[in-house]
Structures are given as structure tokens and as C-alpha cells.
Amino acid sequence: MADGASSSALADQVQNLHLDEVTGEKVSKTELKKRQKQRLAQSKKDEKAAAAPPKSAAAAKKGNAETEEDNLTPNQYFEIRSRNINRLRQSKTPNPYPHKFQVTTDLRDFLKDYESIKTGEHLKDVEIRLGGRVYTKRVAGSKLVFYDIRAEGVKVQVMCQSQEAAGDVPFEAQHEHLRRGDIIGIIGYPGRTSPRTRSEGELSIFAREIILLTPCLHQMPSEHYGFKDQEQRYRQRYLDLIINDTTRNVFTTRAKMITYVRRYFDDRDFIEVETPMMNAIAGGATAKPFITHHNDLNMDLFMRVAPELYLKQLIVGGLERVYELGRQFRNEGIDLTHNPEFTTCEFYMAYADVFDIMNITEDLVSGLVKHITGGYTTTFHTQAGDEYTVNWEKPWKRIEMIPALEAATGETFPPGTELHTDETNAFLRRILAKIHLECTPPLTNARMLDKLVGEFIEETCIHPTFITGHPQMMSPLAKYHRSNPGLCERFEAFVCKKEIVNAYTELNDPFDQRLRFEEQARQKDAGDDEAQMIDESFCQSLEFGLPPTGGWGMGIDRLVMFLTDRYSIKEVLAFPFMKDDRVEKKSAAEVADVEPMPEEGIPHK
């Protein structure tokens, strides 16, 4: 009975099946309708595609080429791009390195002037001619291309539509050779897009013509990963500036700071001067110099460690207010705050003393901070992650060196008149041993005192602080203190535990100066490579009379570090000193088999 009912049900199911004439299968009525509907939709889609104009071979090739390039290694990309650009160099269609493109618009002004354009509004009567670097390229079919262009530190979108194309070069040909990193010229008009997905459009340049001005042969870092490798950023600063806006901001801030310093002194009747970079004597600072050689004169010369002695000779000559902004060179260690060459500003002012210079320092630096940041408080982060909030507003704190060391060590120091003696040397060695503090040899009194100051005083100087009351034997060019024998009228300004300024009432006594130099010469004979030598020319100039003078030197690089929150000096130098890591790589000319043209050198006249 059950078997009979089952057979009847199966027969009914077979009678309800319908033949699919395409596949020859028998399926249910529902399944057949579903298949017929899908086939009808596909048929309409195919008809639409057949009716559409065929995609050009150039457009298809372009899309495929750019997609494939994303998967290339940097070396593969460089070789392929170099060969392609070399073909353009030969064919001149287009010339990849044209001589001139007339730029009439500053992109910063463009963004300000046309900010008020409404969504969908176009100013077709206004011609924009702009040069910039391609940061992104987005192709939306064969007739629409978008670029993000950067120039002068700002960005704008460029919208390119085939119906707007003008000039002698067809639309596709204008864009097929362009890649990220290329520098292009844009001729177009301002407008704001009208997107479907949001209410407000983007201010853009609607291009009529795009011209390749300079191709980038190398693969640019991706937008996602960027360019963050610290060492490579220092070695390829040009690429760092292209990719990272923060790096650009550091150097624009640095330029503003230097401009402010110059204007400050110019407004106070100082004269900016230039003094020699190469000297027969390495004087003006306690530092180890670089040595170079003059072939024609067959003599060794020293790269300057400081311009001080020359600037004071100008004061002797009657230029009573002088300053110099320039490079110094010191053959010393490289670390987070030291580079072999660095920038300083030094000024010398007749009839001023150390107290006048303190006031000028507070006024100059606090005013500079206010000008750059808009206030007096800044934040600085160390490599270890410590955060310092610094108040630069005047007046600044003052610390007397010897009393502060006595309070820190619990020891009574010898009087100032004995700080240069052998007994004091033994006393300082005992203190270093007591507190387990090492000082690099030679263990002169000056070096050991400096070590103690670094350990106990400098470490407390977060806000701008003047350290005063230096012993005379630590300051061979400073005048003796008018009320504390054995000390001199000198101060150092520290911020975030680092020195930024060194200044003093200048020693103008030729008798005393020669004795100080002779003491420095003895220290050099004892093995102190940083001790100064006797500069006979400077000593002779003092014999003609140096008026009472205040002198001052400030490290520009460190101040830039503090105001831009960079703990490494390499971040604020455009091209910091780096170890040689030369790797043999083929040049673009070698990759493209370009033969060099013969040239004849012409001697310098």
C-alpha cells in the first residue's frame, strides 16, 4: 500500500517538470522562470555593451600598465620608467623635460581666492596656470582622470575630462605617460565639483590641458605606508620633504626663526658681517677643530670652531655692534644634540656687559617664541618619552654655579682664587670618586667642574635658566668678576637640560688675555685637544684697545629643536652628517643606455 502511494507521488512530480530548451534539462516551473529572467538581463547587458563605442587600445593599455606597475619592485619600476622616459626624450612626443612652463598662480592664493565658490559653480573665464607634483592619480574610465597636486606645501584636486581637453595633444596622450611623483603643468579654470554622495563639492582645478614638465623615475612610497624610515629620511631629505608635511614645517619654522633673529639685531643698529671659515689658528671656543690643507700655500688650516676672535677685532676697528649667523665646525662626537657642523648666531656689543646681555637674551628669545608659536609655553618630548612643558617668558631663573654645587655635593669648595690649583684638582677628583661620577681624561680642573655642573645643575634646568659664576680657568675669553675674585662675568642659558646660549663680559685686557692663552696652551700640552691656542693677531688687536664689550653666542639648531618638538638635531638640519653607505646602483642613463656627450672643462677664473 505504501509502495503504491510513493510511486503515484513520483509520477505527479515528473508531470510538473518543464523542459529548459537551452540546457535540455527538466526543471520546476519556478526554476525555469528564474533562469529565463537571468538570461534576459544578460542579453540586455550584452546589447548595451555592443552598442557602446569600443574602448581605445591606448586606454586599455594605460589601465593595464598602471595596474601592473603597482606590483613591480622599486628597481624594476625604475628600469622600466627610465627606458620609457628615454624614448620620450628621443621622440619628443611629448618632450619630458621642456624648458619653460609659464606659472601665473600660486596654489596658496588659489585656495584662498576661490574658497567661496559654491558646489557645482565653474569660473570658465578665469585661466589658472599652475605647476605642481602629482601625489595621487585616479583614472575613472577613458574620459575622466583625477589628480591630487601639491605645491608650496598645500594640495588641490585637478579634474580632467575629455570634453574639456584643449591643446595640440589628445586627451589620452596627455595622461597616459603621467605617474605619481611627476611634476606637471596645469592649464584650466577654478570650480567646485558636485558629487552625488555628499552635499558639498571639492574646490578643484578643471583642467583643459596637462603638460609633463619633469617625470619622476622612481617609485614613490605608497600613501598607506608613507616614508618613515628615519635613516632613509635623513639620507633622502628631498623625498622626505615630498612625502612628509611635518618635515617641511620644521624647515619653514627654522627659516622664520632665523629671519626673526636677523630682524631683531638689524632693528637695533647691529651690522651683519662675515668672517673667515678657514683659520691658521683654531680659536674662539674650547673645541677640537677639523684640519684642511691649502695646496698652493702648502699649509694646514683649521675650519673655524667659532667666529668670536674676528668679531671682537671688528669691535676694535670701530664697528661697535656686529653679529654673524653662520656655520661652525667641531671635530667631536655625534649624538642627538651634536652634529660636526652646526649653525650659531654671535653678537658683540661695545659698552655692554654680561648683565645687559642677559636682558637682551631674555628679550630676544622670549619674543622669538611668542612670534613663532603665538605664546610663551611650548612642549618638548625627549627620546625617552619624557614630556617637558617650558615657559619661555622673562624673567628667567638664575643659578650661581659654586653655591649650587656645594649644596648638591655637601662639600665646601675652595675659594675662587684657588680653583685652578693642584689642590683643587685633588679635591675635585675626590668628589668624583665619592659620588661615583666618571670624567673623560684629561682630568683638568675645568673638565671636572664641567662634569659636576652637568650632573647636578644642568639636569634641573627645564625652563630657561641662567647658570652664572664660572671660574676664570673655565672661560679663557671672559673678563674677571668685578666682585668675586677667581670667577668671571659669564653665563650659560639652559633649556630642557641643554645649553642654548653662552655669553660674557669680554676680556679686553691684553696682559691678562695672553696669560689665559698660555694657560690654555699648557692644557693642550697636557693632552686636552679642545684647549685653545695662542692667537697672536688677536692679542695684538687688543693692544690697540677693545672697549668694554659684551659678547654672546646662541645655537640655532637646538633652539629649533625645542620650538618644533624634535629631540634629534638631525631632524632640524636639512642635510645632517651621515656615515657613508654607498651602494653601487645603476643610474637612469646607464639603464637606458644613454651615451654621455663630450664636455671640456673651463678653469675657474
PDB file of C-alpha atoms in Angstrom, residues 105 107 110-111 114 126-131 145-147 149 156-161 186-193 202-210:
ATOM      1  CA  THR A 105      49.013  81.191  -9.997  1.00  0.00           C
ATOM      2  CA  LEU A 107      48.393  77.482  -5.186  1.00  0.00           C
ATOM      3  CA  PHE A 110      44.225  79.911  -5.368  1.00  0.00           C
ATOM      4  CA  LEU A 111      42.840  78.120  -2.309  1.00  0.00           C
ATOM      5  CA  TYR A 114      38.300  80.703  -4.668  1.00  0.00           C
ATOM      6  CA  VAL A 126      39.378  82.557 -15.318  1.00  0.00           C
ATOM      7  CA  GLU A 127      42.562  80.884 -16.557  1.00  0.00           C
ATOM      8  CA  ILE A 128      44.706  79.096 -13.989  1.00  0.00           C
ATOM      9  CA  ARG A 129      48.282  78.137 -14.857  1.00  0.00           C
ATOM     10  CA  LEU A 130      49.865  76.127 -12.086  1.00  0.00           C
ATOM     11  CA  GLY A 131      52.843  73.802 -11.612  1.00  0.00           C
ATOM     12  CA  VAL A 145      41.131  61.415 -14.632  1.00  0.00           C
ATOM     13  CA  PHE A 146      41.671  62.957 -11.190  1.00  0.00           C
ATOM     14  CA  TYR A 147      44.981  64.152  -9.748  1.00  0.00           C
ATOM     15  CA  ILE A 149      48.606  68.050  -6.845  1.00  0.00           C
ATOM     16  CA  VAL A 156      44.426  70.723  -4.652  1.00  0.00           C
ATOM     17  CA  GLN A 157      42.396  68.318  -6.759  1.00  0.00           C
ATOM     18  CA  VAL A 158      42.679  68.539 -10.539  1.00  0.00           C
ATOM     19  CA  MET A 159      39.733  67.161 -12.543  1.00  0.00           C
ATOM     20  CA  CYS A 160      40.435  66.241 -16.166  1.00  0.00           C
ATOM     21  CA  GLN A 161      37.515  65.499 -18.540  1.00  0.00           C
ATOM     22  CA  ILE A 186      48.082  72.547 -15.437  1.00  0.00           C
ATOM     23  CA  ILE A 187      46.059  74.964 -17.573  1.00  0.00           C
ATOM     24  CA  GLY A 188      42.437  75.185 -16.518  1.00  0.00           C
ATOM     25  CA  TYR A 189      39.835  77.103 -14.555  1.00  0.00           C
ATOM     26  CA  PRO A 190      38.585  77.093 -10.934  1.00  0.00           C
ATOM     27  CA  GLY A 191      35.397  75.368  -9.861  1.00  0.00           C
ATOM     28  CA  ARG A 192      33.817  73.162  -7.258  1.00  0.00           C
ATOM     29  CA  THR A 193      32.676  69.631  -8.006  1.00  0.00           C
ATOM     30  CA  GLU A 202      35.610  69.937  -3.540  1.00  0.00           C
ATOM     31  CA  LEU A 203      37.393  73.061  -4.754  1.00  0.00           C
ATOM     32  CA  SER A 204      39.254  71.918  -7.855  1.00  0.00           C
ATOM     33  CA  ILE A 205      41.055  72.992 -10.972  1.00  0.00           C
ATOM     34  CA  PHE A 206      39.149  71.818 -14.060  1.00  0.00           C
ATOM     35  CA  ALA A 207      41.978  71.142 -16.486  1.00  0.00           C
ATOM     36  CA  ARG A 208      41.917  71.969 -20.163  1.00  0.00           C
ATOM     37  CA  GLU A 209      45.488  70.832 -20.697  1.00  0.00           C
ATOM     38  CA  ILE A 210      48.060  68.853 -18.668  1.00  0.00           C
TER      39      ILE A 210
END
